[in-house]
Structure formats: structure tokens, C-alpha cells
XYZ file of C-alpha atoms in Angstrom:
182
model
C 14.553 -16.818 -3.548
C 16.392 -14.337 -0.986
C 19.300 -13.186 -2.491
C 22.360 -11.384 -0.563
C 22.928 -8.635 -2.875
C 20.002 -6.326 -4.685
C 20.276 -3.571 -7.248
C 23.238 -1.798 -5.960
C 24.592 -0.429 -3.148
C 21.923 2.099 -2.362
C 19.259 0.151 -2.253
C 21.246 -2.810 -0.713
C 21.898 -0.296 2.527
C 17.953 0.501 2.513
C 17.252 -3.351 2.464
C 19.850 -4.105 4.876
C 18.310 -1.373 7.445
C 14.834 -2.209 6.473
C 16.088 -5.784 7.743
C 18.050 -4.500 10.756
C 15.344 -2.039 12.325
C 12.459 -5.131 12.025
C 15.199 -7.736 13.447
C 15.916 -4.925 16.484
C 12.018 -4.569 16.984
C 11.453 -8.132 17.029
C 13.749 -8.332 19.830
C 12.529 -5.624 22.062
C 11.753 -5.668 25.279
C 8.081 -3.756 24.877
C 7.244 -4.615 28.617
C 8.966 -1.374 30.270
C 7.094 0.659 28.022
C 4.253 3.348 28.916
C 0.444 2.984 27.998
C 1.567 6.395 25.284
C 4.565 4.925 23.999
C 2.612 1.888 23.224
C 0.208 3.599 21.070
C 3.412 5.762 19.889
C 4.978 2.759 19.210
C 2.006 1.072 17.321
C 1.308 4.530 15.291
C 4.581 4.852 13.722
C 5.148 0.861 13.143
C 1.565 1.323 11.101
C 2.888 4.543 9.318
C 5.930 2.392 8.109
C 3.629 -0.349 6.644
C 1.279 1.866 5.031
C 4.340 3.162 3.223
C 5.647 -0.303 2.823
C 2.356 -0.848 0.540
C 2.785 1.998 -1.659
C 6.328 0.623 -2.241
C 5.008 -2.979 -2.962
C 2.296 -0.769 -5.433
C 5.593 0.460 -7.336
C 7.132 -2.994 -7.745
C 3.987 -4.598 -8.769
C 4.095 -1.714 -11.482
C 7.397 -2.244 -11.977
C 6.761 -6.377 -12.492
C 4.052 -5.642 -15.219
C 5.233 -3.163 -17.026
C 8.832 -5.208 -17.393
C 6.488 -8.076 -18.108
C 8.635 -10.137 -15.579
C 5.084 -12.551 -14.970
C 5.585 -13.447 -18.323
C 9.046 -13.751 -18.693
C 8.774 -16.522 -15.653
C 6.105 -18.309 -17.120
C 3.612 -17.142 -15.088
C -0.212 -16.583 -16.496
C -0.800 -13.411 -14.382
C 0.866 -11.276 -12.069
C -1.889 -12.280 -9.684
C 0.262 -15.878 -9.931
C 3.358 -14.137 -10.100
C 2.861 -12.964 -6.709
C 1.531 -15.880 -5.157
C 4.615 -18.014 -6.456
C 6.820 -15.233 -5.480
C 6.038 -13.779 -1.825
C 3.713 -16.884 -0.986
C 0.832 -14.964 -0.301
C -2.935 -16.343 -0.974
C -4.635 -15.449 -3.606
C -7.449 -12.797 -2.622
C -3.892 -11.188 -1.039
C -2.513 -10.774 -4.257
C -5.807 -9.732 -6.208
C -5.856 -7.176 -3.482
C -2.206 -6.118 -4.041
C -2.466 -5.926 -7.735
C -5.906 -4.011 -7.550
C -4.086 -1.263 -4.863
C -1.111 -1.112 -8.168
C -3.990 -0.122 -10.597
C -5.447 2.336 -7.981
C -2.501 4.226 -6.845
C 0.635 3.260 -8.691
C 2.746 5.255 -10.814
C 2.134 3.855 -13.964
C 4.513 4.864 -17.801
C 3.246 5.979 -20.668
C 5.117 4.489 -24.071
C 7.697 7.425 -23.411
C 8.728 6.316 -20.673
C 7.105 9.654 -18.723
C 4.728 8.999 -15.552
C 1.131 8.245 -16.023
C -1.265 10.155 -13.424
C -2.228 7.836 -10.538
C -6.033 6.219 -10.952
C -6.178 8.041 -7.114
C -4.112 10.562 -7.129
C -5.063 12.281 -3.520
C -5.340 8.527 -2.437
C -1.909 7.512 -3.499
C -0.478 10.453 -1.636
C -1.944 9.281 1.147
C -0.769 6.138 0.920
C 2.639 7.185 0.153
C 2.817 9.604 3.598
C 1.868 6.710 5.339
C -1.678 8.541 6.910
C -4.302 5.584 5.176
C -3.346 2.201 4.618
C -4.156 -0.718 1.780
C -8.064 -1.028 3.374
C -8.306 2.685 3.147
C -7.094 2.835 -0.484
C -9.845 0.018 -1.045
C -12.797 2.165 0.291
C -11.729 4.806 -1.828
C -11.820 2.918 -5.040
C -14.932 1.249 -4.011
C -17.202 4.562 -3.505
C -15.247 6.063 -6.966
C -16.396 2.882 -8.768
C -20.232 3.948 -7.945
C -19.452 8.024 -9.413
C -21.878 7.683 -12.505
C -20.830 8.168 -15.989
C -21.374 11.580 -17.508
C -19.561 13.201 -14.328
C -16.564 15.699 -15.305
C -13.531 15.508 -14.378
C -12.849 17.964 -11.967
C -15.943 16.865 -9.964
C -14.348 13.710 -9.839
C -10.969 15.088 -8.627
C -12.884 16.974 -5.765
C -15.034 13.706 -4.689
C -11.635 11.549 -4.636
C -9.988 14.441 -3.050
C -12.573 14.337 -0.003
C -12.700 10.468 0.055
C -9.385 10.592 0.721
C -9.034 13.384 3.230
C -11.987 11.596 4.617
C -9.775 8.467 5.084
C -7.099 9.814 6.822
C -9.003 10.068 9.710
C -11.702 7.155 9.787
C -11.057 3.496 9.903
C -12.342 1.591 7.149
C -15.041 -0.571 7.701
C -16.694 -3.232 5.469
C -19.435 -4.422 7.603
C -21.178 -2.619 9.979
C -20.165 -4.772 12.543
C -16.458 -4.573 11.576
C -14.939 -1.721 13.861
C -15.680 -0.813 17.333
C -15.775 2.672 18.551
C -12.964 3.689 21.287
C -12.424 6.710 22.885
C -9.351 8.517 21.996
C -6.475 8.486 24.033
């Protein structure tokens, strides 16, 4: 349900220009537009949904840890947000797994918990990798064997993510084709 009003008047002028900008960009004229403003153009738009994620990763926190699911009868937040956003399911698995990875979780005092991928979620935050990036990362830190100390494991997540912000992610190796830079 789309409501008018949400959470006060900050965040109701951040929802209302959120709304504004997407309406104005879905009614642009793109045709006038050079070959580098294109890419410009398709850069920055992919920026703002990268960073779009990491907010979706702190309301997915925000949902569980307020137990909201629950409270709406709901058997997992996987279901809450397919019911919710009306998204399919492997959507919302993928969603919920990102939250785990590089949300800000709380502690029983209420204090921040450190991120699962904490290089990765600054990434993700700045807007330089995206949800599929975030998802590589995870997968290769998965494989780290047990035994391995901690600050070996900060440096390998630290390059995995440094190492995303400038490779596209690829889960097949037909997936991605190579183009020349512009």
C-alpha cells in the first residue's frame, strides 16, 4: 500500500524528490543527447541504484530486527517482501541475502554490529559495485577455509572488493562480453 505521507517531513521531501527526479527522467527527451552523455547519463543513473540497494539492505534490517514479518503474519521476511514490493521469490532471497552481507545490523544495546562485508558494504553504499557485485564477493568469502585469522580475512574481502569496483561480475563464462572502453 502507497501511502501519501512517510516518517516525517525529512524523509517525506527525500521520497517526494526520489519520486520527482525518476518521474522527470522518465519523461526526457534522451534523443538530443551525445554518444558521452549517454554513457554519463547511464553511469550516474547506475550509481543511484547501487545506492538504492544498500538503502533497501537497511530496511530489510530494519524489517527483521522490528520483527515487522512477524507482526504481519508473514512466515519469513523472504514472504514479507514478496507480499510487500511484489517481487519473485529468488528476488527477495537475493535481497535478504545482500541484508546479511552488508547491512548494518544492532547488537541487544542498540549499538551497530560490524557489516558481514565491511569493504563490500562501503562499496555498495558509494554506489561503485552493485547487488551482483556484493554477490561475488560473498560467494568467493564463503570458500576462505576455516582456521583462517581474521585479519587475513579482512585483507582478502578488502581486495575482493577493490577488485569489484572495477570488473563486472560474471556468473558464467559466457555471461559478459568484453568492450572497449570509451
Amino acid at each position: 500500500m502507497l501511502s501519501n505521507r512517510v516518517g516525517g517531513d525529512t524523509l517525506e521531501v527525500r521520497l517526494t524528490a526520489l519520486d520527482t527526479a525518476v518521474d522527470g527522467l522518465l519523461g526526457h527527451d534522451f534523443t538530443g543527447l551525445s554518444r558521452d552523455d549517454i554513457v554519463e547519463v547511464l553511469q550516474r543513473m547506475e550509481a543511484s541504484l547501487r545506492k538504492a540497494s544498500a538503502v533497501g539492505h537497511r530496511l530489510a534490517v530494519e524489517s527483521v530486527e522490528r520483527r515487522i514479518p512477524e507482526e504481519l503474519g508473514c512466515r519469513s521476511v523472504n514472504d514479507f517482501l514478496i507480499g510487500t514490493l511484489r517481487i519473485s521469490a529468488a528476488d527477495a532471497a537475493r535481497r535478504v541475502k545482500g541484508a546479511k552481507e552488508v547491512g548494518t545490523w544492532h547488537g541487544a544495546d542498540g549499538g551497530d554490529m560490524a557489516e558481514e562485508l565491511p569493504a563490500t558494504a562501503a562499496a555498495i553504499r558509494s554506489g561503485v559495485i552493485g547487488p551482483d557485485h556484493v554477490a561475488a564477493v560473498a560467494k568467493v568469502m564463503r570458500k576462505v577455509p576455516y582456521g583462517v585469522g581474521f585479519d587475513e580475512i579482512t585483507v582478502a574481502e578488502k581486495i575482493l572488493a577493490d577488485a569489484a569496483c572495477s570488473v563486472t561480475p560474471r556468473t558464467s563464462p559466457n555471461s559478459a562480453r568484453t568492450c572497449l572502453p570509451i
